[in-house]
PDB file of C-alpha atoms in Angstrom:
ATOM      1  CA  UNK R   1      -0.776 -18.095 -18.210  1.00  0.00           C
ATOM      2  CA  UNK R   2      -0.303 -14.332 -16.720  1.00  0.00           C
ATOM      3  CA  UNK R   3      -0.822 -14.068 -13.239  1.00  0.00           C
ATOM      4  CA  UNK R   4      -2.972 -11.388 -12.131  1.00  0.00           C
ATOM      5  CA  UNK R   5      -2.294  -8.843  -9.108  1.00  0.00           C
ATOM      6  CA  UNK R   6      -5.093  -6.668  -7.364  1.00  0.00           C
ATOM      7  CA  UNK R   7      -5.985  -3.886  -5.446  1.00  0.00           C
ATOM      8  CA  UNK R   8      -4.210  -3.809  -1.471  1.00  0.00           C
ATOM      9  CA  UNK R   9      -2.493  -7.508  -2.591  1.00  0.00           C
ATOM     10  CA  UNK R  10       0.613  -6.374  -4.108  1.00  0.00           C
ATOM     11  CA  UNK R  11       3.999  -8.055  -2.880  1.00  0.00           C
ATOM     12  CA  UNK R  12       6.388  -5.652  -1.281  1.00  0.00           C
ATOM     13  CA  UNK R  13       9.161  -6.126  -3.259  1.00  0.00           C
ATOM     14  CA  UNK R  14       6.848  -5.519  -6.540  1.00  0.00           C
ATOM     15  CA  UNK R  15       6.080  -2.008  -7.775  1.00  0.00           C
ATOM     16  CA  UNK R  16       2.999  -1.716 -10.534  1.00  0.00           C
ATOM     17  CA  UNK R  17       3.368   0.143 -13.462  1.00  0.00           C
ATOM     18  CA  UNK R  18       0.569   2.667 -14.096  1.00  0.00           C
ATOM     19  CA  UNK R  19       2.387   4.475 -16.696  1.00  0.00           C
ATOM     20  CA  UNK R  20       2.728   2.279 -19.702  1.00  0.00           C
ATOM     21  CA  UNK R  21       3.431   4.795 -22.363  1.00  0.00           C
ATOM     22  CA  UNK R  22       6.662   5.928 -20.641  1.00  0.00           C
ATOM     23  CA  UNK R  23       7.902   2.528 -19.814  1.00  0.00           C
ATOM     24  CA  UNK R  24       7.475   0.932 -23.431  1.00  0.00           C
ATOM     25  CA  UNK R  25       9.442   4.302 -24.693  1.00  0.00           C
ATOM     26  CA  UNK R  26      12.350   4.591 -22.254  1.00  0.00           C
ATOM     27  CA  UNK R  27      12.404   0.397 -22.209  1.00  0.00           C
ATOM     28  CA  UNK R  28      10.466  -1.828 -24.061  1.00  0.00           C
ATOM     29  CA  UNK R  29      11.183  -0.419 -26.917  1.00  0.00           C
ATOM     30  CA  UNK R  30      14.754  -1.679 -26.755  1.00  0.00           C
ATOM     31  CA  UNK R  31      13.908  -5.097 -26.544  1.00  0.00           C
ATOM     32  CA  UNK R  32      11.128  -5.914 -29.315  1.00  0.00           C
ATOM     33  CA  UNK R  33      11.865  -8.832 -31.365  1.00  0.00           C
ATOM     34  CA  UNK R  34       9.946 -10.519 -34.118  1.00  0.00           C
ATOM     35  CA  UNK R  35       7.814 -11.579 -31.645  1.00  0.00           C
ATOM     36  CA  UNK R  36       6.557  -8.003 -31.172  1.00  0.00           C
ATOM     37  CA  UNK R  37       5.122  -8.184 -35.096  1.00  0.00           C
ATOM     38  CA  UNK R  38       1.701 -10.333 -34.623  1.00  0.00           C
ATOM     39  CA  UNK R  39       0.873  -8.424 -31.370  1.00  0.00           C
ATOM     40  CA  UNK R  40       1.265  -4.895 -33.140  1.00  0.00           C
ATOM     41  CA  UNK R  41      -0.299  -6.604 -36.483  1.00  0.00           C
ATOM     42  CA  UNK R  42      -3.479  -7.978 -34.127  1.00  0.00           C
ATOM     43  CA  UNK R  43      -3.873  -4.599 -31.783  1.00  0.00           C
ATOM     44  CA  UNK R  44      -2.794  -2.095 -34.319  1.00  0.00           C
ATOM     45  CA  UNK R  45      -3.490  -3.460 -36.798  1.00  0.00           C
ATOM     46  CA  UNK R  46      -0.229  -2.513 -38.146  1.00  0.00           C
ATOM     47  CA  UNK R  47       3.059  -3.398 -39.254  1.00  0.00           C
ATOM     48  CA  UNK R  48       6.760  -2.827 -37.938  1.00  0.00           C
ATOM     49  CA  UNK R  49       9.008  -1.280 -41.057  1.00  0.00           C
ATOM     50  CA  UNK R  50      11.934  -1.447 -38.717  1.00  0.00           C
ATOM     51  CA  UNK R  51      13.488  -1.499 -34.998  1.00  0.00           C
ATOM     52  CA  UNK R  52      12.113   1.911 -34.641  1.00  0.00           C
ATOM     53  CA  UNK R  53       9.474   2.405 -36.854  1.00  0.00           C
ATOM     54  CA  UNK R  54       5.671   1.122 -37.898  1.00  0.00           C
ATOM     55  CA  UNK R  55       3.631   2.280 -40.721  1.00  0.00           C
ATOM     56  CA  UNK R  56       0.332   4.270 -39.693  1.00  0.00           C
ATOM     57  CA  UNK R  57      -2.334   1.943 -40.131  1.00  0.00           C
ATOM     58  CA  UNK R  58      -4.410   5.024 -41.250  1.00  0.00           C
ATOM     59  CA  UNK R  59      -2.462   6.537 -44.305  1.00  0.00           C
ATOM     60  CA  UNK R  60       0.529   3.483 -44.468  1.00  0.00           C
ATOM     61  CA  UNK R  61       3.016   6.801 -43.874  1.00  0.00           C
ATOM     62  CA  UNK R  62       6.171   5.951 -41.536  1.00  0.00           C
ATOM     63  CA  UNK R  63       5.968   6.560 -37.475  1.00  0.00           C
ATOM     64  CA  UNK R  64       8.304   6.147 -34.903  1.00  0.00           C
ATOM     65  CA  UNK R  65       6.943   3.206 -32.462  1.00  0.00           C
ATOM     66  CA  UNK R  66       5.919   5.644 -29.854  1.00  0.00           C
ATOM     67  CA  UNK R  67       2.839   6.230 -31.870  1.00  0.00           C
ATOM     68  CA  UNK R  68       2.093   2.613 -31.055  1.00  0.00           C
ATOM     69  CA  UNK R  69      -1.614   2.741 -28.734  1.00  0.00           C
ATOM     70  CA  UNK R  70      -1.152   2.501 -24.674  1.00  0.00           C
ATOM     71  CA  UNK R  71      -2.889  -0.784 -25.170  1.00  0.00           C
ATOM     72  CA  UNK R  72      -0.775  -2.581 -27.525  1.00  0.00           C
ATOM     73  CA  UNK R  73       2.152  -0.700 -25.531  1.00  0.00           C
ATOM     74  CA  UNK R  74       1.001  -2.193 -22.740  1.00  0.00           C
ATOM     75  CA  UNK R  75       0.657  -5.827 -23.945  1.00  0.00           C
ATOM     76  CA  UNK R  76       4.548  -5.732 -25.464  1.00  0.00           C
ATOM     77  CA  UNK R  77       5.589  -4.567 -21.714  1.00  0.00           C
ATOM     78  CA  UNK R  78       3.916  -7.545 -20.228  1.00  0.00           C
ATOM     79  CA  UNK R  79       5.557  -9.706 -22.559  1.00  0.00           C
ATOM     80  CA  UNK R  80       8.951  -8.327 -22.863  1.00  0.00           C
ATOM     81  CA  UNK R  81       8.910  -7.795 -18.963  1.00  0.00           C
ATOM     82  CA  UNK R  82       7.102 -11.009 -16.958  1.00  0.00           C
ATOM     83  CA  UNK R  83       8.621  -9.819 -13.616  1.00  0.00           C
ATOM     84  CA  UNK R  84       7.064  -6.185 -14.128  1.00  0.00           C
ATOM     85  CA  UNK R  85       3.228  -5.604 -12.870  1.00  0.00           C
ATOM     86  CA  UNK R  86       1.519  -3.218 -15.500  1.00  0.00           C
ATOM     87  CA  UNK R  87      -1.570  -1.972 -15.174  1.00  0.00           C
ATOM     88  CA  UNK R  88      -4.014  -2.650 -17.400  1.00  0.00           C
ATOM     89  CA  UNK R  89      -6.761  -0.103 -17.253  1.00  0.00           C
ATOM     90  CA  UNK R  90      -6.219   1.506 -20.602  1.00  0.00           C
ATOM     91  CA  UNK R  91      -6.130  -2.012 -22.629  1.00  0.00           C
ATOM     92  CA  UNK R  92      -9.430  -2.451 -25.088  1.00  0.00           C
ATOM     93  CA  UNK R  93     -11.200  -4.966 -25.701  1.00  0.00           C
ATOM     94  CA  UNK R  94      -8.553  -6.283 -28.363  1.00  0.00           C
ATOM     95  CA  UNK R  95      -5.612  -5.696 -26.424  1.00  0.00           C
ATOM     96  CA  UNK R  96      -6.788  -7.276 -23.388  1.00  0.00           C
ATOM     97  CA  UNK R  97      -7.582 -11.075 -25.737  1.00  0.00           C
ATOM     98  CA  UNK R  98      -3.963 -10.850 -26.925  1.00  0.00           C
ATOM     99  CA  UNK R  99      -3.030 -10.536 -22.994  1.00  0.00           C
ATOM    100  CA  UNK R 100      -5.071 -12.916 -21.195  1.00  0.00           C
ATOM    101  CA  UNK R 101      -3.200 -14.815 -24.340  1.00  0.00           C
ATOM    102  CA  UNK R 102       0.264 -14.739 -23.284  1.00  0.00           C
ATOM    103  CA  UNK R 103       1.699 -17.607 -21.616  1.00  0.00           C
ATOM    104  CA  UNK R 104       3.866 -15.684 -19.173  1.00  0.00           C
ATOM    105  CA  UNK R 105       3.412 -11.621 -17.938  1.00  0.00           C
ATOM    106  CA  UNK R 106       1.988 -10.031 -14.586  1.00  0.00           C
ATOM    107  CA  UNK R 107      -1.266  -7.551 -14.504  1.00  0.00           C
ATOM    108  CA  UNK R 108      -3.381  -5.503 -12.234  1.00  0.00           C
ATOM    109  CA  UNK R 109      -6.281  -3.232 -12.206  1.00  0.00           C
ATOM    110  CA  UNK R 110      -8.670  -1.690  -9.558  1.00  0.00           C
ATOM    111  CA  UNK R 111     -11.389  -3.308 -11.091  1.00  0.00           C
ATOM    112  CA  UNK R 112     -11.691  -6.408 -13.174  1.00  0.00           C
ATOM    113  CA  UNK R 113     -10.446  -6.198 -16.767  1.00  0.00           C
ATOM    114  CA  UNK R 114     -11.252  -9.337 -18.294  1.00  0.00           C
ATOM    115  CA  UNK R 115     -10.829 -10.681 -21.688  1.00  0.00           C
ATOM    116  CA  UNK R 116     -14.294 -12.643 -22.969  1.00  0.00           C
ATOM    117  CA  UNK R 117     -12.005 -15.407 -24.257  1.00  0.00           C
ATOM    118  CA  UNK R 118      -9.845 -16.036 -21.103  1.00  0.00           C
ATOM    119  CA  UNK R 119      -8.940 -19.856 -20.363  1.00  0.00           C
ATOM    120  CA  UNK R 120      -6.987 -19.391 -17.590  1.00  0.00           C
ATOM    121  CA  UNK R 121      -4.982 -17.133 -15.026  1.00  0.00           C
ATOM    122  CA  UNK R 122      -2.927 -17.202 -12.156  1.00  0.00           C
ATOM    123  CA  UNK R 123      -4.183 -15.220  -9.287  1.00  0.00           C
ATOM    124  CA  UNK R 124      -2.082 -13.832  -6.625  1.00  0.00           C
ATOM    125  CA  UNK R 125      -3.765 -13.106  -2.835  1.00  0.00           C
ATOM    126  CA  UNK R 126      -2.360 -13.230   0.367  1.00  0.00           C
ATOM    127  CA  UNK R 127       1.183 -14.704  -0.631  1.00  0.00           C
ATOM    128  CA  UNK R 128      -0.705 -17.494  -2.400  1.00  0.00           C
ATOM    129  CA  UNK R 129      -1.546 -18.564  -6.159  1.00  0.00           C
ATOM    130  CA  UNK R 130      -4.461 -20.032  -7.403  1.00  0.00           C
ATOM    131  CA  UNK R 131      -5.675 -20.749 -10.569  1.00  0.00           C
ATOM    132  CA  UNK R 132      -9.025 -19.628 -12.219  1.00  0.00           C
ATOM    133  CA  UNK R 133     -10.367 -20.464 -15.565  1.00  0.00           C
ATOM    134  CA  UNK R 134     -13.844 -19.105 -15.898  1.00  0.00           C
ATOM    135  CA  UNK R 135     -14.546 -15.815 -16.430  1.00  0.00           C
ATOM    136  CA  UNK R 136     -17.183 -14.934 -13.818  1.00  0.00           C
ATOM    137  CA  UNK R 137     -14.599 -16.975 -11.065  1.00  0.00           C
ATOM    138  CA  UNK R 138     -12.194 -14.468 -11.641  1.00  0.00           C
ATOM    139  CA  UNK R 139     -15.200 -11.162 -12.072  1.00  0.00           C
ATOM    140  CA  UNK R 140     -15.649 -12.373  -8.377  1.00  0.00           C
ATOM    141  CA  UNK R 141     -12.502 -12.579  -7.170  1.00  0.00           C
ATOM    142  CA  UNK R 142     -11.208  -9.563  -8.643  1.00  0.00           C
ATOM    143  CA  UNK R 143     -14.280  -7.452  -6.814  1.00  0.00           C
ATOM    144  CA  UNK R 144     -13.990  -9.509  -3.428  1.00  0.00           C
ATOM    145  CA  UNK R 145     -11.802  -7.062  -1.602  1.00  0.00           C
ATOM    146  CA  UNK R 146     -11.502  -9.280   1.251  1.00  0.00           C
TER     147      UNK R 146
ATOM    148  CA  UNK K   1     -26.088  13.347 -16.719  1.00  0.00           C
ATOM    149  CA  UNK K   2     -26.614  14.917 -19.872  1.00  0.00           C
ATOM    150  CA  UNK K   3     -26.228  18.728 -19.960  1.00  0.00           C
ATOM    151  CA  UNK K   4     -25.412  20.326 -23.471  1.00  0.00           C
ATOM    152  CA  UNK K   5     -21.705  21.232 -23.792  1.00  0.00           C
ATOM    153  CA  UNK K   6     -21.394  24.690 -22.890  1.00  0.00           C
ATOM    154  CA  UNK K   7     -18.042  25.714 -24.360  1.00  0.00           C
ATOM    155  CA  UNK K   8     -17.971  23.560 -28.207  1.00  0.00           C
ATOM    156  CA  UNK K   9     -20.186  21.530 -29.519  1.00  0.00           C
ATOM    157  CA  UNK K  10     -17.974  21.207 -32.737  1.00  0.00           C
ATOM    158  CA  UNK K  11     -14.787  20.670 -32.887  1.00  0.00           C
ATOM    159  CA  UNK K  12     -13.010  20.724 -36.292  1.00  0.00           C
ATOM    160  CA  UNK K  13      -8.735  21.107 -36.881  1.00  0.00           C
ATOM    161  CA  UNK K  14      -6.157  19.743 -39.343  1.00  0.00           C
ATOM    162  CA  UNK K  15      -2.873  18.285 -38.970  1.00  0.00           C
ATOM    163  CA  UNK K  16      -1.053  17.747 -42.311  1.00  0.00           C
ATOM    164  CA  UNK K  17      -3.775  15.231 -44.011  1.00  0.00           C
ATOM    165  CA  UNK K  18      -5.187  14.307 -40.160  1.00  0.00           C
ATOM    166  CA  UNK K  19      -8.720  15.839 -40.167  1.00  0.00           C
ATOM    167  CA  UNK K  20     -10.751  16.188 -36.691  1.00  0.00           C
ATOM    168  CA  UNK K  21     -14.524  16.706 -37.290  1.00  0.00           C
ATOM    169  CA  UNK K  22     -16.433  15.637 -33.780  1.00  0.00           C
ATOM    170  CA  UNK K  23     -19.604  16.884 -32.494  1.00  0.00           C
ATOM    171  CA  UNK K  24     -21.315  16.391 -29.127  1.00  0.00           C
ATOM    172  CA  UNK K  25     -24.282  16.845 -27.522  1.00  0.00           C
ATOM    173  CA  UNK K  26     -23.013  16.266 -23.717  1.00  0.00           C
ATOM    174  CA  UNK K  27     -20.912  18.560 -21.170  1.00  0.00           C
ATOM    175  CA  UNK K  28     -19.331  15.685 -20.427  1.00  0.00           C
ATOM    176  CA  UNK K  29     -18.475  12.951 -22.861  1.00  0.00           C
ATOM    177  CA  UNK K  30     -16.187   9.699 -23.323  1.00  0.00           C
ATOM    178  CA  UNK K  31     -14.494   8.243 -25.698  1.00  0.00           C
ATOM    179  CA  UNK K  32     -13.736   4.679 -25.563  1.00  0.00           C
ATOM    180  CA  UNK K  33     -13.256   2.051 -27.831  1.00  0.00           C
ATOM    181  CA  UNK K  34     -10.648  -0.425 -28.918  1.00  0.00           C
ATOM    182  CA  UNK K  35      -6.574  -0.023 -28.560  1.00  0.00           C
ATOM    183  CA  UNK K  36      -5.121   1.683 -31.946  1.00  0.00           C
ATOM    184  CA  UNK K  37      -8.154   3.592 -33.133  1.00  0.00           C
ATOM    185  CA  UNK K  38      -6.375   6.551 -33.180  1.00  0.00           C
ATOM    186  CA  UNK K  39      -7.963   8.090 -29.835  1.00  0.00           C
ATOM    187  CA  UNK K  40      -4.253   9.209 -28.911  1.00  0.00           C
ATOM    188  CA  UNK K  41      -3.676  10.697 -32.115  1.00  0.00           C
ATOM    189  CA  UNK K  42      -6.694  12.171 -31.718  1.00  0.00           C
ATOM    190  CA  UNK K  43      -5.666  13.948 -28.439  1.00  0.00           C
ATOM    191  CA  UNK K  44      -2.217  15.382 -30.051  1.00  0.00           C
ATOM    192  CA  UNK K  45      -4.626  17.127 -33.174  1.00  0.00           C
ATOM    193  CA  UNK K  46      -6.774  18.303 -30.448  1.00  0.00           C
ATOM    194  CA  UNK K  47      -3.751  19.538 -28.070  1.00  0.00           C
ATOM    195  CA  UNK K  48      -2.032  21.552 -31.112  1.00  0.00           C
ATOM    196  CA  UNK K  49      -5.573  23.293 -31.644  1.00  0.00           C
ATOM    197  CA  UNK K  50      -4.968  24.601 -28.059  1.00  0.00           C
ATOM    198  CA  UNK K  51      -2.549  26.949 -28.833  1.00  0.00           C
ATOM    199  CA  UNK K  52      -4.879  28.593 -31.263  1.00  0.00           C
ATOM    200  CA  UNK K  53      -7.981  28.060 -28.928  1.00  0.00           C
ATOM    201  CA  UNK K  54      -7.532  28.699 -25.440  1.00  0.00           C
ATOM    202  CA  UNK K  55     -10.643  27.553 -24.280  1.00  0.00           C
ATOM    203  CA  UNK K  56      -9.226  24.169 -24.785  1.00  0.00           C
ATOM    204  CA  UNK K  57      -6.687  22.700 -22.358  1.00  0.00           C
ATOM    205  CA  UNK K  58      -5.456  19.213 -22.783  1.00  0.00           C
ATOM    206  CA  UNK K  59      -3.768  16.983 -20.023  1.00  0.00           C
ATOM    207  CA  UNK K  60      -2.409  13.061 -20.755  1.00  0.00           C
ATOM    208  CA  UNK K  61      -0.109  10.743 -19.316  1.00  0.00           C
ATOM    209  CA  UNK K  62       2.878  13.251 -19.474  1.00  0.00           C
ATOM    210  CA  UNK K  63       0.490  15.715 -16.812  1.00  0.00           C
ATOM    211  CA  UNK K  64       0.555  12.656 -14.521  1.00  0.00           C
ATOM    212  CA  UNK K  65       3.182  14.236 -11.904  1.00  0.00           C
ATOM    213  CA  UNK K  66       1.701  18.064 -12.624  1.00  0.00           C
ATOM    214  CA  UNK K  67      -0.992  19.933 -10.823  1.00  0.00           C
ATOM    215  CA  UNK K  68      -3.738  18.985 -13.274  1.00  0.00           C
ATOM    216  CA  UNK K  69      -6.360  18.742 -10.724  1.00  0.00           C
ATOM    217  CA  UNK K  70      -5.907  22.089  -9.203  1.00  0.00           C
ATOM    218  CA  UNK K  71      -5.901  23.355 -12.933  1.00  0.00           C
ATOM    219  CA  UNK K  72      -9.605  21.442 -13.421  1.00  0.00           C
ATOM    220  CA  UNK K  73     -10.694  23.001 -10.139  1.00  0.00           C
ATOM    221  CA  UNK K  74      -9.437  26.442 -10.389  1.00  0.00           C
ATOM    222  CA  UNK K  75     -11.111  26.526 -13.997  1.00  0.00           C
ATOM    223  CA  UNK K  76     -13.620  28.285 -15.267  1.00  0.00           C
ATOM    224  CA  UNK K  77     -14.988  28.608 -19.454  1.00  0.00           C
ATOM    225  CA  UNK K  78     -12.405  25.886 -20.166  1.00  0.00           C
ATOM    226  CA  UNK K  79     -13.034  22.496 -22.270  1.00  0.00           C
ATOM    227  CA  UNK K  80     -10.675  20.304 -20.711  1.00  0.00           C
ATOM    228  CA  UNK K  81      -9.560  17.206 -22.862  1.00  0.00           C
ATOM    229  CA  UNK K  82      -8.195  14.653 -20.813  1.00  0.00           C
ATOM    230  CA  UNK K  83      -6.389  10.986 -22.229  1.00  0.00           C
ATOM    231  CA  UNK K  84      -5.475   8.683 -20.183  1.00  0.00           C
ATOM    232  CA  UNK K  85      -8.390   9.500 -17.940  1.00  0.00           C
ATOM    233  CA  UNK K  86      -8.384   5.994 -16.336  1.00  0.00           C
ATOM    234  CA  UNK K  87      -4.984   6.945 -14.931  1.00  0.00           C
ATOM    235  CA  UNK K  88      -5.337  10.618 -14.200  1.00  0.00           C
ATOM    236  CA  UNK K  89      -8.668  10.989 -12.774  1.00  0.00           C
ATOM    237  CA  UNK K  90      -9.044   9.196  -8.859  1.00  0.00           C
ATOM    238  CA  UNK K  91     -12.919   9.650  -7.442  1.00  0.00           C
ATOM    239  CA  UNK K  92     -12.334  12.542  -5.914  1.00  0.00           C
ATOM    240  CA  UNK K  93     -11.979  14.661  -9.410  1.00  0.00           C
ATOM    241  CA  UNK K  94     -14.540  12.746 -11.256  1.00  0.00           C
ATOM    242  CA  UNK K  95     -16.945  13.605  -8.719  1.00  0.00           C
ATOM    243  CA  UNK K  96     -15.739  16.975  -9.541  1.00  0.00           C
ATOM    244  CA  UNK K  97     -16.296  16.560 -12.896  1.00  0.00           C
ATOM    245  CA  UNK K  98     -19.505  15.056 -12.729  1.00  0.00           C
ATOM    246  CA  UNK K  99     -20.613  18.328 -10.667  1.00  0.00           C
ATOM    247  CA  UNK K 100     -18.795  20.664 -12.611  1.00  0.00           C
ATOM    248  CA  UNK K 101     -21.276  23.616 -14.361  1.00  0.00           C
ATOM    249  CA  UNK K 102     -18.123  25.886 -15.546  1.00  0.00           C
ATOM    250  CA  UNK K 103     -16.167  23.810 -17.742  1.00  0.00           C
ATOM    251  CA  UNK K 104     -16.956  20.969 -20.638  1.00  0.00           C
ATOM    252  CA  UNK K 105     -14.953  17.671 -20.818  1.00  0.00           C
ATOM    253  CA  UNK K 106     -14.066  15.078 -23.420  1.00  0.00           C
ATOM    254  CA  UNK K 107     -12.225  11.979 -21.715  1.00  0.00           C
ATOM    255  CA  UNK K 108     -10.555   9.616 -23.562  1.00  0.00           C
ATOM    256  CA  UNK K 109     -10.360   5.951 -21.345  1.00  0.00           C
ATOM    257  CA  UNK K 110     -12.653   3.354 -20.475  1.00  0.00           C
ATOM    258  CA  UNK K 111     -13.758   3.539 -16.803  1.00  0.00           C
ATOM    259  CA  UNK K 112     -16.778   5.707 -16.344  1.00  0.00           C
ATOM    260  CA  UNK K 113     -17.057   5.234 -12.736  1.00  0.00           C
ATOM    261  CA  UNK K 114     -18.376   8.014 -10.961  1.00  0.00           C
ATOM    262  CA  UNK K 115     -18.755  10.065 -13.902  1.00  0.00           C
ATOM    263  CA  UNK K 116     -22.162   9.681 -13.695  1.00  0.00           C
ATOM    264  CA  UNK K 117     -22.304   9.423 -17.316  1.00  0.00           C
ATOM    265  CA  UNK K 118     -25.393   7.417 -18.871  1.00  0.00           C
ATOM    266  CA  UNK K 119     -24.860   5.525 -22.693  1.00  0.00           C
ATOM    267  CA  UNK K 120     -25.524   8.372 -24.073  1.00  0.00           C
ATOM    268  CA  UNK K 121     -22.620  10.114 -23.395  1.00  0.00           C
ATOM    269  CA  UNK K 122     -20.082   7.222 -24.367  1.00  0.00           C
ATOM    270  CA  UNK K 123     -18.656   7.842 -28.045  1.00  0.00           C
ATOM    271  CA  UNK K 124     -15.890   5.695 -30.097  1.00  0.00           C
ATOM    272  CA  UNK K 125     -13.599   7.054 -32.188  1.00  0.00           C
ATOM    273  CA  UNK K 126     -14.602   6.515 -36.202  1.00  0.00           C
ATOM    274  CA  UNK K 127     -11.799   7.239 -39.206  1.00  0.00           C
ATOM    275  CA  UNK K 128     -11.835   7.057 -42.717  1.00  0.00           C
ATOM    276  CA  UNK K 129      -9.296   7.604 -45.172  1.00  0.00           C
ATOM    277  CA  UNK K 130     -10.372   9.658 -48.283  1.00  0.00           C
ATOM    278  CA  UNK K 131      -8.001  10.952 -51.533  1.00  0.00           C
ATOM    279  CA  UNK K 132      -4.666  10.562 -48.548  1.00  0.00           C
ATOM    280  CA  UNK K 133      -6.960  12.351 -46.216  1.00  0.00           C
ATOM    281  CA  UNK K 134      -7.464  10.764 -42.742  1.00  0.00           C
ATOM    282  CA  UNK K 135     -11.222  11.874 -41.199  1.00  0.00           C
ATOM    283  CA  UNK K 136     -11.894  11.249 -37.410  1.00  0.00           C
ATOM    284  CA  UNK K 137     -15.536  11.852 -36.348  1.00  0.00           C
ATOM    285  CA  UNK K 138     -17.480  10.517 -33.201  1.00  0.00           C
ATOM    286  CA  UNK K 139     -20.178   7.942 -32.965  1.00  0.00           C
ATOM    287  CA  UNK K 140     -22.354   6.648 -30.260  1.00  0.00           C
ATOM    288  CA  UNK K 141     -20.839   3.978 -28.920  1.00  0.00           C
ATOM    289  CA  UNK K 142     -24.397   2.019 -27.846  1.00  0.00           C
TER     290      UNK K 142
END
């Protein structure tokens, strides 16, 4: 499950990244493997052609992966970086389910961003994890800023 | 808030078969929706009609580092198209926004704190695809 950061509860020796464009195209990109393909497929509703390039899910014509949205972006830097915070304010709806989906990856947001079909996430306060698994449990703890 | 948009309440460009055809009916709108409906792509048609229009200046994620806020403030006549608006705009400048009676805004993100904004001013992103032409228009999103 992906363990979730917030607001003034950040470890010291983690930095969060706000900019997820720029760090999927100067890093993720790099590292996308077939994995990448039913996350792209479910946000974007698109396909990967090659390393590089998808096909526009609008017209089918050729793009370079940049053209990928922030949200889906943002979902193949939590997965293809689990020790990176990203910040997930400009995921969707759809982006956010394939998230809350993953297995491993780290998050934060000023305010809760919470996929409807959540089981479960790690939640990191004061040095300590917890686990939550309903969806209004972690609406609360998210806005408790104690 | 709903004050009619007093720079464009139309905006129509091209971009090879990319068509942009949105209309609105607030000052200050926002357009939200699902990853990968093309709200991005959106943003780079309307950002290329800027150098034809200069009523229209657009800021994203690339402004994040720049003086955008000053440029917002100092503004006057301008329709100011903002992406990534849940990154570049803090409270301070949507308060600003909210208040502002010079300039029009279209903001492309999903928080609409402190915005003031009611349902009314909340639009997704529709596209169709036509004889290899790609339409975007607006909808109400509730």
């Amino acid at each position: 499950m992906i363990t979730v950061y917030k607001k003034n509860n950040i470890p010291k020796d983690k930095k969060i990244i706000k900019l997820n464009d720029v760090y999927f195209n100067t890093k993720t990109s790099d590292l996308l493997d077939s994995r990448a393909e039913d996350i792209i497929s479910v946000i974007d509703k698109t396909k990967i052609i090659n390393k590089y390039t998808i096909a526009s899910q609008f017209d089918g014509t050729n793009l370079n992966i940049d053209k990928l949205s922030t949200g889906c972006k943002t979902a193949l830097n939590i997965l293809y970086n689990p020790e990176v915070i990203f910040d997930i304010a400009e995921c969707g709806d759809n982006a956010l389910d394939v998230i809350y989906s993953f297995d491993v990856g780290s998050v934060y947001c000023d305010y809760p961003m919470i996929s409807i079909n959540m089981a479960g996430v790690r939640t990191y306060e004061e040095d300590d994890f917890r686990v939550i698994k309903d969806y209004d449990d972690l609406k609360e703890w998210w806005m408790n800023e104690n | 808030m709903k004050i009619k948009p007093i720079i464009l309440d139309t905006i129509q460009t091209k971009h090879t078969n990319y068509y942009v055809d949105i209309k609105v009916d607030s000052n200050v709108i926002l357009i939200t929706g699902d990853s990968g409906e093309g709200k991005s792509a959106v943003f780079s048609f309307l950002q290329e009609l800027s150098t034809e229009d200069n009523r229209i200046k657009c800021f994203n994620y690339i402004d994040y580092n720049k003086r955008y806020k000053n440029s917002i403030k100092t503004s006057k006549g301008k329709l100011f198209v903002i992406d990534n608006a849940d990154i570049l705009l803090d409270d301070n400048i949507r308060k600003y926004i909210a208040t502002d009676t010079q300039n029009q805004y279209i903001l492309i993100g999903r928080n609409p704190t402190g915005l003031f904004l009611t349902q009314d001013n909340i639009y997704e992103l529709v596209s169709s695809y036509n004889n290899g032409k790609v339409i975007f228009t607006l909808k109400k999103a509730f």
